Amino acid sequence: MDFELTDEQKAFREALRAFVEKEILPVATEWEHSGRYPTEIIDKMKQMGLFGLSVPEEYGGMGADMVSFALVFEEIARGWMGVAGTIGSHSLACWMIARHGTEEQKRLHLADLATGARRTAIALTEPGAGTDLQGIQTRAVRDGDHYVVTGTKTWITNARHADPLPVLVKTSVVEPAHKGMSVLLVDPTLAGFSVSRDLPKLGYKGTETCEVVLDEVRVPVSCLLGGVEGRGMQQVLGGLEIGRVNIAARAVGVAQAAYEAALNYSRERTAFGQPISDFQAIQLKLADLATEIQAARLLTYWAASQADGGKRVDMEAGMAKYFASEVALKASLEAMRIHGGYGYSQEFVVERLYRDAPLMAIGEGTNDVQRMVIARALISGKGKVGW
């Protein structure tokens, strides 16, 4: 049992941390409040190869192990969670193409996606279907060597930059519904494809989150992920396991940033003639936060290491995502309380962390759904805790 990162992982983390300290932290608050798109940061991430995290080396990517994958999202989210989003959906979609795509699809897309020359995303959610993906209404009707796709997708990160955009559709209406679901790699330049609007958000700013409309878009049959209909739900659920490691790691990063801000402020702020860090009430809050954040971090790395072992990690990733996101919610609120009135001010980072944290409890499957996934794995015997 080894709780240490490898030397390579440690060096990678230090490079990421230096990047965040130099390129993200100095501008995050100003750019987030102004709604400025982080183009320069994204360009630097391209140079670092981060868009190729989940692309195998043979296609020009980094082929990172899952613990290193988690480190990326933890460190970047510590600086600005919205920036982490630009490679989050991208990495999930790249993983799906690398894992399930035909050889032609891999050759066509992965090299450009690895460098960031092109980006991608994932279009699952609809206005009437989020948690219940089997309830999607987007249809893809076969017409010769094309599918005619009609529907609306929402909450799509990277929507304005995705090329291609993997879209979950119904290629047939059968029972159970998941057997009629497929993923199409949609070219955004096709007639009938449009990004209809940007969605206003509490937090998670810096990256765009949009609604996408497909109005009788003719998508070549060659764009069917894997080349076989009816495998879309299976492909998506496998990707979401990896996505939940990403979300858990982001939550750890946000929680860590909140803790660091609270710790530093408690040392600097004085009341009644002494630093507030001398007060037991503040010390207890800091002790709770530090303990819970470290537990969330270890749970996240454990889920990632299990994925590196090649096993299904729906329970493990669900545990990590559920616990870490709840810790992020608590940490951001407690950091605000430690800051007092200043925590409510946009001049301090904790108000942004407080706005960013809730997304992790919702995205990639709500925490109530994660608890159901965990419970089902335990009851069925597919998952267990203890030795």
CSV table of C-alpha atoms in Angstrom, one decimal:
chain,number,residue,atom,x,y,z
A,1,MET,CA,0.0,0.0,0.0
A,2,ASP,CA,1.6,3.3,-1.1
A,3,PHE,CA,0.1,6.7,-0.5
A,4,GLU,CA,2.8,8.6,-2.3
A,5,LEU,CA,2.8,9.9,-5.8
A,6,THR,CA,5.5,8.6,-8.1
A,7,ASP,CA,8.5,10.9,-8.8
A,8,GLU,CA,7.0,11.5,-12.3
A,9,GLN,CA,3.6,12.4,-10.8
A,10,LYS,CA,5.2,14.7,-8.3
A,11,ALA,CA,7.2,16.5,-11.0
A,12,PHE,CA,4.0,16.8,-13.1
A,13,ARG,CA,2.1,18.3,-10.2
A,14,GLU,CA,4.8,20.8,-9.6
A,15,ALA,CA,4.8,21.9,-13.2
A,16,LEU,CA,1.0,22.3,-13.0
A,17,ARG,CA,1.2,24.2,-9.8
A,18,ALA,CA,3.8,26.6,-11.2
A,19,PHE,CA,1.6,27.1,-14.3
A,20,VAL,CA,-1.4,27.9,-12.1
A,21,GLU,CA,0.6,30.3,-9.9
A,22,LYS,CA,2.0,32.2,-12.8
A,23,GLU,CA,-0.7,32.1,-15.5
A,24,ILE,CA,-4.1,31.7,-13.7
A,25,LEU,CA,-4.1,33.0,-10.2
A,26,PRO,CA,-3.0,36.6,-11.0
A,27,VAL,CA,-5.9,37.0,-13.5
A,28,ALA,CA,-8.7,34.7,-12.4
A,29,THR,CA,-10.7,37.0,-10.2
A,30,GLU,CA,-10.6,39.9,-12.7
A,31,TRP,CA,-11.4,37.8,-15.7
A,32,GLU,CA,-14.1,35.8,-14.0
A,33,HIS,CA,-15.9,38.9,-12.9
A,34,SER,CA,-15.7,40.6,-16.3
A,35,GLY,CA,-16.7,37.4,-18.2
A,36,ARG,CA,-13.5,37.4,-20.2
A,37,TYR,CA,-12.7,34.2,-22.0
A,38,PRO,CA,-9.4,32.8,-20.9
A,39,THR,CA,-7.8,32.5,-24.4
A,40,GLU,CA,-4.3,33.0,-23.3
A,41,ILE,CA,-4.6,30.4,-20.5
A,42,ILE,CA,-6.0,27.9,-23.0
A,43,ASP,CA,-3.2,28.5,-25.4
A,44,LYS,CA,-0.7,27.8,-22.7
A,45,MET,CA,-2.5,24.6,-21.8
A,46,LYS,CA,-2.3,23.5,-25.5
A,47,GLN,CA,1.5,24.1,-25.3
A,48,MET,CA,1.6,21.9,-22.2
A,49,GLY,CA,-0.2,19.1,-24.0
A,50,LEU,CA,-3.1,19.1,-21.5
A,51,PHE,CA,-5.7,18.7,-24.3
A,52,GLY,CA,-4.1,15.3,-25.0
A,53,LEU,CA,-4.5,14.0,-21.4
A,54,SER,CA,-6.8,11.1,-22.4
A,55,VAL,CA,-5.5,10.6,-25.9
A,56,PRO,CA,-3.2,7.6,-26.3
A,57,GLU,CA,0.4,8.3,-27.2
A,58,GLU,CA,0.1,6.6,-30.6
A,59,TYR,CA,-2.3,9.3,-31.6
A,60,GLY,CA,-0.2,12.1,-30.4
A,61,GLY,CA,-1.6,12.5,-26.9
A,62,MET,CA,-0.2,12.3,-23.4
A,63,GLY,CA,-1.9,9.0,-22.5
A,64,ALA,CA,-1.9,10.1,-18.9
A,65,ASP,CA,-2.6,7.7,-16.1
A,66,MET,CA,-5.7,8.5,-14.1
A,67,VAL,CA,-4.0,9.8,-11.0
A,68,SER,CA,-2.1,12.3,-13.2
A,69,PHE,CA,-5.4,13.0,-14.9
A,70,ALA,CA,-6.9,13.9,-11.4
A,71,LEU,CA,-3.9,16.0,-10.5
A,72,VAL,CA,-4.5,18.2,-13.6
A,73,PHE,CA,-8.1,19.0,-12.5
A,74,GLU,CA,-7.2,19.5,-8.9
A,75,GLU,CA,-4.5,21.9,-9.5
A,76,ILE,CA,-6.2,23.9,-12.2
A,77,ALA,CA,-9.5,24.1,-10.3
A,78,ARG,CA,-7.5,25.4,-7.3
A,79,GLY,CA,-6.7,28.4,-9.5
A,80,TRP,CA,-10.0,28.8,-11.4
A,81,MET,CA,-12.6,26.0,-11.7
A,82,GLY,CA,-14.0,27.4,-15.0
A,83,VAL,CA,-10.7,27.0,-16.8
A,84,ALA,CA,-10.7,23.3,-15.7
A,85,GLY,CA,-14.0,23.0,-17.5
A,86,THR,CA,-12.4,23.7,-20.9
A,87,ILE,CA,-10.5,20.5,-20.8
A,88,GLY,CA,-13.0,18.5,-18.7
A,89,SER,CA,-15.6,17.7,-21.3
A,90,HIS,CA,-12.9,17.6,-23.9
A,91,SER,CA,-11.0,14.9,-22.1
A,92,LEU,CA,-14.2,12.9,-21.5
A,93,ALA,CA,-15.0,13.0,-25.2
A,94,CYS,CA,-11.5,12.2,-26.3
A,95,TRP,CA,-11.5,9.2,-23.9
A,96,MET,CA,-14.8,8.0,-25.5
A,97,ILE,CA,-13.4,8.3,-29.1
A,98,ALA,CA,-10.1,6.6,-28.1
A,99,ARG,CA,-12.0,3.8,-26.3
A,100,HIS,CA,-15.0,3.2,-28.6
A,101,GLY,CA,-14.2,4.9,-31.9
A,102,THR,CA,-13.4,3.1,-35.1
A,103,GLU,CA,-9.8,3.2,-36.3
A,104,GLU,CA,-10.9,5.7,-39.0
A,105,GLN,CA,-12.5,7.9,-36.4
A,106,LYS,CA,-9.5,7.8,-34.2
A,107,ARG,CA,-7.2,8.8,-37.0
A,108,LEU,CA,-9.5,11.5,-38.2
A,109,HIS,CA,-9.9,13.3,-34.8
A,110,LEU,CA,-7.5,12.3,-32.1
A,111,ALA,CA,-4.3,13.9,-33.3
A,112,ASP,CA,-5.9,17.4,-33.7
A,113,LEU,CA,-7.8,17.0,-30.4
A,114,ALA,CA,-4.6,16.1,-28.6
A,115,THR,CA,-2.9,19.3,-29.5
A,116,GLY,CA,-6.0,21.5,-29.0
A,117,ALA,CA,-6.0,22.5,-32.7
A,118,ARG,CA,-9.5,21.3,-32.4
A,119,ARG,CA,-11.5,20.8,-29.2
A,120,THR,CA,-14.5,18.7,-28.3
A,121,ALA,CA,-17.2,18.3,-25.7
A,122,ILE,CA,-20.1,16.0,-24.9
A,123,ALA,CA,-23.8,16.7,-25.6
A,124,LEU,CA,-26.0,14.5,-23.3
A,125,THR,CA,-28.4,16.7,-21.4
A,126,GLU,CA,-31.6,18.1,-22.8
A,127,PRO,CA,-34.2,20.6,-21.5
A,128,GLY,CA,-36.4,17.7,-20.5
A,129,ALA,CA,-33.7,15.0,-19.7
A,130,GLY,CA,-30.7,15.4,-17.4
A,131,THR,CA,-30.3,12.7,-14.8
A,132,ASP,CA,-32.6,10.4,-16.8
A,133,LEU,CA,-30.6,10.1,-20.0
A,134,GLN,CA,-33.0,7.4,-21.3
A,135,GLY,CA,-35.6,10.1,-21.5
A,136,ILE,CA,-33.8,12.1,-24.3
A,137,GLN,CA,-35.9,13.1,-27.3
A,138,THR,CA,-33.1,13.9,-29.8
A,139,ARG,CA,-33.8,11.6,-32.8
A,140,ALA,CA,-31.4,10.4,-35.5
A,141,VAL,CA,-33.4,8.8,-38.4
A,142,ARG,CA,-31.4,6.8,-41.0
A,143,ASP,CA,-31.8,8.1,-44.5
A,144,GLY,CA,-29.4,6.3,-46.8
A,145,ASP,CA,-25.8,7.0,-45.8
A,146,HIS,CA,-26.8,9.8,-43.4
A,147,TYR,CA,-28.7,10.2,-40.2
A,148,VAL,CA,-31.2,13.1,-40.0
A,149,VAL,CA,-30.8,14.5,-36.5
A,150,THR,CA,-33.4,16.7,-34.7
A,151,GLY,CA,-33.3,17.8,-31.1
A,152,THR,CA,-32.0,20.3,-28.5
A,153,LYS,CA,-29.1,19.8,-26.1
A,154,THR,CA,-28.3,22.0,-23.2
A,155,TRP,CA,-25.6,22.8,-20.6
A,156,ILE,CA,-22.9,22.0,-23.2
A,157,THR,CA,-19.5,23.1,-22.2
A,158,ASN,CA,-17.2,24.1,-25.1
A,159,ALA,CA,-20.2,24.2,-27.4
A,160,ARG,CA,-18.8,27.0,-29.5
A,161,HIS,CA,-15.5,25.3,-29.9
A,162,ALA,CA,-16.5,21.6,-30.2
A,163,ASP,CA,-15.4,19.9,-33.5
A,164,PRO,CA,-16.7,17.3,-33.5
A,165,LEU,CA,-19.4,17.3,-30.9
A,166,PRO,CA,-20.4,13.8,-29.7
A,167,VAL,CA,-24.2,13.9,-29.4
A,168,LEU,CA,-26.3,11.2,-27.6
A,169,VAL,CA,-29.3,10.4,-29.8
A,170,LYS,CA,-32.0,7.8,-30.3
A,171,THR,CA,-31.4,5.9,-33.4
A,172,SER,CA,-34.4,3.6,-32.7
A,173,VAL,CA,-37.3,3.6,-30.3
A,174,VAL,CA,-37.2,0.3,-28.4
A,175,GLU,CA,-37.6,-1.0,-24.9
A,176,PRO,CA,-35.5,-0.8,-22.9
A,177,ALA,CA,-34.7,2.7,-24.2
A,178,HIS,CA,-30.9,2.4,-23.8
A,179,LYS,CA,-30.7,-0.2,-26.5
A,180,GLY,CA,-31.8,2.3,-29.1
A,181,MET,CA,-29.3,5.0,-28.1
A,182,SER,CA,-26.2,5.9,-30.0
A,183,VAL,CA,-23.5,8.6,-30.1
A,184,LEU,CA,-22.9,10.6,-33.3
A,185,LEU,CA,-19.7,12.7,-33.9
A,186,VAL,CA,-21.4,15.8,-35.3
A,187,ASP,CA,-19.5,18.4,-37.4
A,188,PRO,CA,-20.6,21.8,-36.2
A,189,THR,CA,-20.4,23.3,-39.7
A,190,LEU,CA,-23.3,21.1,-41.0
A,191,ALA,CA,-26.5,22.9,-42.0
A,192,GLY,CA,-29.1,22.9,-39.3
A,193,PHE,CA,-26.5,22.9,-36.4
A,194,SER,CA,-26.5,26.0,-34.3
A,195,VAL,CA,-25.5,27.2,-30.8
A,196,SER,CA,-28.7,29.0,-29.9
A,197,ARG,CA,-27.7,30.8,-26.7
A,198,ASP,CA,-25.3,31.0,-23.7
A,199,LEU,CA,-26.8,30.0,-20.4
A,200,PRO,CA,-26.5,32.4,-17.5
A,201,LYS,CA,-24.8,30.8,-14.5
A,202,LEU,CA,-24.2,31.4,-10.8
A,203,GLY,CA,-20.5,30.4,-11.2
A,204,TYR,CA,-18.4,28.2,-13.5
A,205,LYS,CA,-17.5,31.2,-15.6
A,206,GLY,CA,-14.7,31.5,-18.0
A,207,THR,CA,-15.9,28.7,-20.2
A,208,GLU,CA,-19.1,28.9,-22.2
A,209,THR,CA,-22.1,26.8,-21.4
A,210,CYS,CA,-24.6,26.7,-24.2
A,211,GLU,CA,-27.8,25.3,-25.7
A,212,VAL,CA,-27.3,23.5,-29.0
A,213,VAL,CA,-30.1,23.0,-31.6
A,214,LEU,CA,-30.0,20.3,-34.3
A,215,ASP,CA,-32.6,21.0,-36.9
A,216,GLU,CA,-32.6,18.1,-39.4
A,217,VAL,CA,-28.8,18.0,-39.5
A,218,ARG,CA,-27.6,15.4,-42.0
A,219,VAL,CA,-24.8,13.5,-40.3
A,220,PRO,CA,-22.9,10.9,-42.3
A,221,VAL,CA,-23.3,7.3,-41.1
A,222,SER,CA,-19.5,7.1,-40.8
A,223,CYS,CA,-19.8,9.5,-37.8
A,224,LEU,CA,-21.6,6.8,-35.7
A,225,LEU,CA,-19.2,6.3,-32.7
A,226,GLY,CA,-17.9,2.8,-33.0
A,227,GLY,CA,-19.9,2.1,-36.2
A,228,VAL,CA,-22.6,0.1,-34.4
A,229,GLU,CA,-26.0,1.4,-33.3
A,230,GLY,CA,-27.4,0.9,-29.8
A,231,ARG,CA,-24.1,1.2,-27.9
A,232,GLY,CA,-24.4,4.9,-27.0
A,233,MET,CA,-25.5,4.6,-23.4
A,234,GLN,CA,-22.8,2.0,-22.7
A,235,GLN,CA,-20.2,4.3,-24.2
A,236,VAL,CA,-21.5,7.4,-22.3
A,237,LEU,CA,-21.7,5.6,-18.9
A,238,GLY,CA,-18.1,4.4,-19.3
A,239,GLY,CA,-17.0,8.0,-20.0
A,240,LEU,CA,-19.0,9.4,-17.1
A,241,GLU,CA,-17.0,7.2,-14.7
A,242,ILE,CA,-13.9,9.0,-15.9
A,243,GLY,CA,-15.8,12.3,-15.8
A,244,ARG,CA,-16.6,11.8,-12.1
A,245,VAL,CA,-13.0,11.4,-11.3
A,246,ASN,CA,-12.5,14.7,-13.1
A,247,ILE,CA,-15.3,16.4,-11.0
A,248,ALA,CA,-14.1,14.9,-7.8
A,249,ALA,CA,-10.6,16.3,-8.5
A,250,ARG,CA,-12.0,19.7,-9.3
A,251,ALA,CA,-14.0,19.7,-6.1
A,252,VAL,CA,-10.8,18.9,-4.1
A,253,GLY,CA,-9.1,21.8,-5.9
A,254,VAL,CA,-11.9,24.2,-5.0
A,255,ALA,CA,-11.9,23.0,-1.4
A,256,GLN,CA,-8.1,23.3,-1.1
A,257,ALA,CA,-8.3,26.9,-2.4
A,258,ALA,CA,-11.0,27.7,0.1
A,259,TYR,CA,-9.0,26.2,3.0
A,260,GLU,CA,-5.8,28.0,2.0
A,261,ALA,CA,-7.7,31.3,1.7
A,262,ALA,CA,-9.3,30.8,5.2
A,263,LEU,CA,-6.0,29.7,6.8
A,264,ASN,CA,-4.1,32.7,5.4
A,265,TYR,CA,-6.8,35.1,6.4
A,266,SER,CA,-7.0,33.7,9.9
A,267,ARG,CA,-3.3,34.4,10.4
A,268,GLU,CA,-3.6,38.0,9.1
A,269,ARG,CA,-6.9,39.1,10.6
A,270,THR,CA,-6.8,40.4,14.1
A,271,ALA,CA,-9.7,40.8,16.6
A,272,PHE,CA,-9.5,41.7,20.3
A,273,GLY,CA,-5.8,42.2,19.9
A,274,GLN,CA,-4.8,38.9,18.5
A,275,PRO,CA,-5.0,36.9,15.2
A,276,ILE,CA,-8.3,35.1,14.8
A,277,SER,CA,-6.3,31.9,14.2
A,278,ASP,CA,-5.7,32.0,18.0
A,279,PHE,CA,-9.4,31.5,18.7
A,280,GLN,CA,-10.5,27.9,19.3
A,281,ALA,CA,-13.6,28.3,17.2
A,282,ILE,CA,-11.5,29.2,14.1
A,283,GLN,CA,-9.0,26.4,14.9
A,284,LEU,CA,-11.8,23.8,15.0
A,285,LYS,CA,-13.1,24.9,11.6
A,286,LEU,CA,-9.6,24.7,10.1
A,287,ALA,CA,-9.0,21.3,11.5
A,288,ASP,CA,-12.3,20.0,10.2
A,289,LEU,CA,-11.6,21.4,6.7
A,290,ALA,CA,-8.1,20.1,6.5
A,291,THR,CA,-9.2,16.6,7.6
A,292,GLU,CA,-12.1,16.4,5.2
A,293,ILE,CA,-10.2,17.8,2.2
A,294,GLN,CA,-7.4,15.2,2.7
A,295,ALA,CA,-10.0,12.4,3.0
A,296,ALA,CA,-11.6,13.7,-0.3
A,297,ARG,CA,-8.2,13.8,-2.0
A,298,LEU,CA,-7.3,10.3,-1.0
A,299,LEU,CA,-10.7,9.0,-2.0
A,300,THR,CA,-10.3,10.7,-5.4
A,301,TYR,CA,-6.8,9.3,-6.0
A,302,TRP,CA,-8.1,5.8,-4.9
A,303,ALA,CA,-10.9,5.9,-7.5
A,304,ALA,CA,-8.3,7.1,-10.1
A,305,SER,CA,-5.9,4.3,-9.2
A,306,GLN,CA,-8.6,1.7,-9.5
A,307,ALA,CA,-9.4,3.0,-13.0
A,308,ASP,CA,-5.7,2.7,-13.8
A,309,GLY,CA,-6.1,-1.0,-12.9
A,310,GLY,CA,-8.6,-1.4,-15.8
A,311,LYS,CA,-11.6,-2.1,-13.6
A,312,ARG,CA,-15.1,-0.5,-13.6
A,313,VAL,CA,-15.1,2.3,-11.1
A,314,ASP,CA,-18.8,3.4,-11.1
A,315,MET,CA,-19.0,2.9,-7.3
A,316,GLU,CA,-15.5,4.2,-6.6
A,317,ALA,CA,-15.8,7.3,-8.8
A,318,GLY,CA,-19.3,7.8,-7.4
A,319,MET,CA,-18.0,7.8,-3.9
A,320,ALA,CA,-15.2,10.2,-4.7
A,321,LYS,CA,-17.4,12.6,-6.6
A,322,TYR,CA,-20.2,12.5,-4.0
A,323,PHE,CA,-17.9,13.0,-1.0
A,324,ALA,CA,-15.4,15.5,-2.6
A,325,SER,CA,-18.2,17.8,-3.9
A,326,GLU,CA,-19.9,17.9,-0.5
A,327,VAL,CA,-16.6,18.8,1.1
A,328,ALA,CA,-16.1,21.6,-1.5
A,329,LEU,CA,-19.6,23.0,-0.6
A,330,LYS,CA,-18.7,23.0,3.1
A,331,ALA,CA,-15.2,24.3,2.6
A,332,SER,CA,-16.3,27.3,0.5
A,333,LEU,CA,-19.0,28.2,3.1
A,334,GLU,CA,-16.8,27.8,6.1
A,335,ALA,CA,-14.1,29.9,4.4
A,336,MET,CA,-16.6,32.6,3.8
A,337,ARG,CA,-17.6,32.5,7.5
A,338,ILE,CA,-14.0,32.7,8.6
A,339,HIS,CA,-13.6,35.8,6.4
A,340,GLY,CA,-16.7,37.3,7.9
A,341,GLY,CA,-18.0,40.3,5.9
A,342,TYR,CA,-15.0,40.2,3.6
A,343,GLY,CA,-16.0,36.7,2.5
A,344,TYR,CA,-19.1,38.2,0.9
A,345,SER,CA,-17.0,40.7,-1.1
A,346,GLN,CA,-15.9,40.2,-4.7
A,347,GLU,CA,-12.5,41.5,-3.6
A,348,PHE,CA,-11.8,38.1,-2.0
A,349,VAL,CA,-11.5,34.8,-3.8
A,350,VAL,CA,-13.9,32.9,-1.4
A,351,GLU,CA,-17.0,34.3,-3.0
A,352,ARG,CA,-16.1,32.8,-6.3
A,353,LEU,CA,-15.3,29.5,-4.7
A,354,TYR,CA,-18.7,29.6,-3.0
A,355,ARG,CA,-20.4,30.1,-6.4
A,356,ASP,CA,-18.3,27.5,-8.2
A,357,ALA,CA,-18.7,24.7,-5.6
A,358,PRO,CA,-22.4,23.8,-6.2
A,359,LEU,CA,-21.8,22.6,-9.7
A,360,MET,CA,-19.7,19.7,-8.6
A,361,ALA,CA,-22.7,18.4,-6.6
A,362,ILE,CA,-24.8,18.5,-9.7
A,363,GLY,CA,-22.6,17.9,-12.7
A,364,GLU,CA,-21.8,14.3,-14.1
A,365,GLY,CA,-24.8,13.0,-12.1
A,366,THR,CA,-26.3,14.6,-9.0
A,367,ASN,CA,-25.1,13.4,-5.6
A,368,ASP,CA,-28.4,11.7,-4.9
A,369,VAL,CA,-27.8,9.6,-8.0
A,370,GLN,CA,-24.3,8.8,-6.9
A,371,ARG,CA,-25.6,7.5,-3.6
A,372,MET,CA,-28.0,5.3,-5.5
A,373,VAL,CA,-25.2,4.0,-7.7
A,374,ILE,CA,-23.1,3.3,-4.6
A,375,ALA,CA,-25.9,1.5,-2.8
A,376,ARG,CA,-26.8,-0.6,-5.8
A,377,ALA,CA,-23.2,-1.7,-6.2
A,378,LEU,CA,-23.0,-2.7,-2.5
A,379,ILE,CA,-26.3,-4.5,-2.5
A,380,SER,CA,-25.6,-6.4,-5.7
A,381,GLY,CA,-22.2,-7.5,-4.4
A,382,LYS,CA,-20.3,-5.8,-7.3
A,383,GLY,CA,-18.8,-3.4,-4.9
A,384,LYS,CA,-17.7,-3.6,-1.3
A,385,VAL,CA,-15.9,-1.6,1.3
A,386,GLY,CA,-13.3,-3.0,3.8
A,387,TRP,CA,-11.0,-5.9,3.2
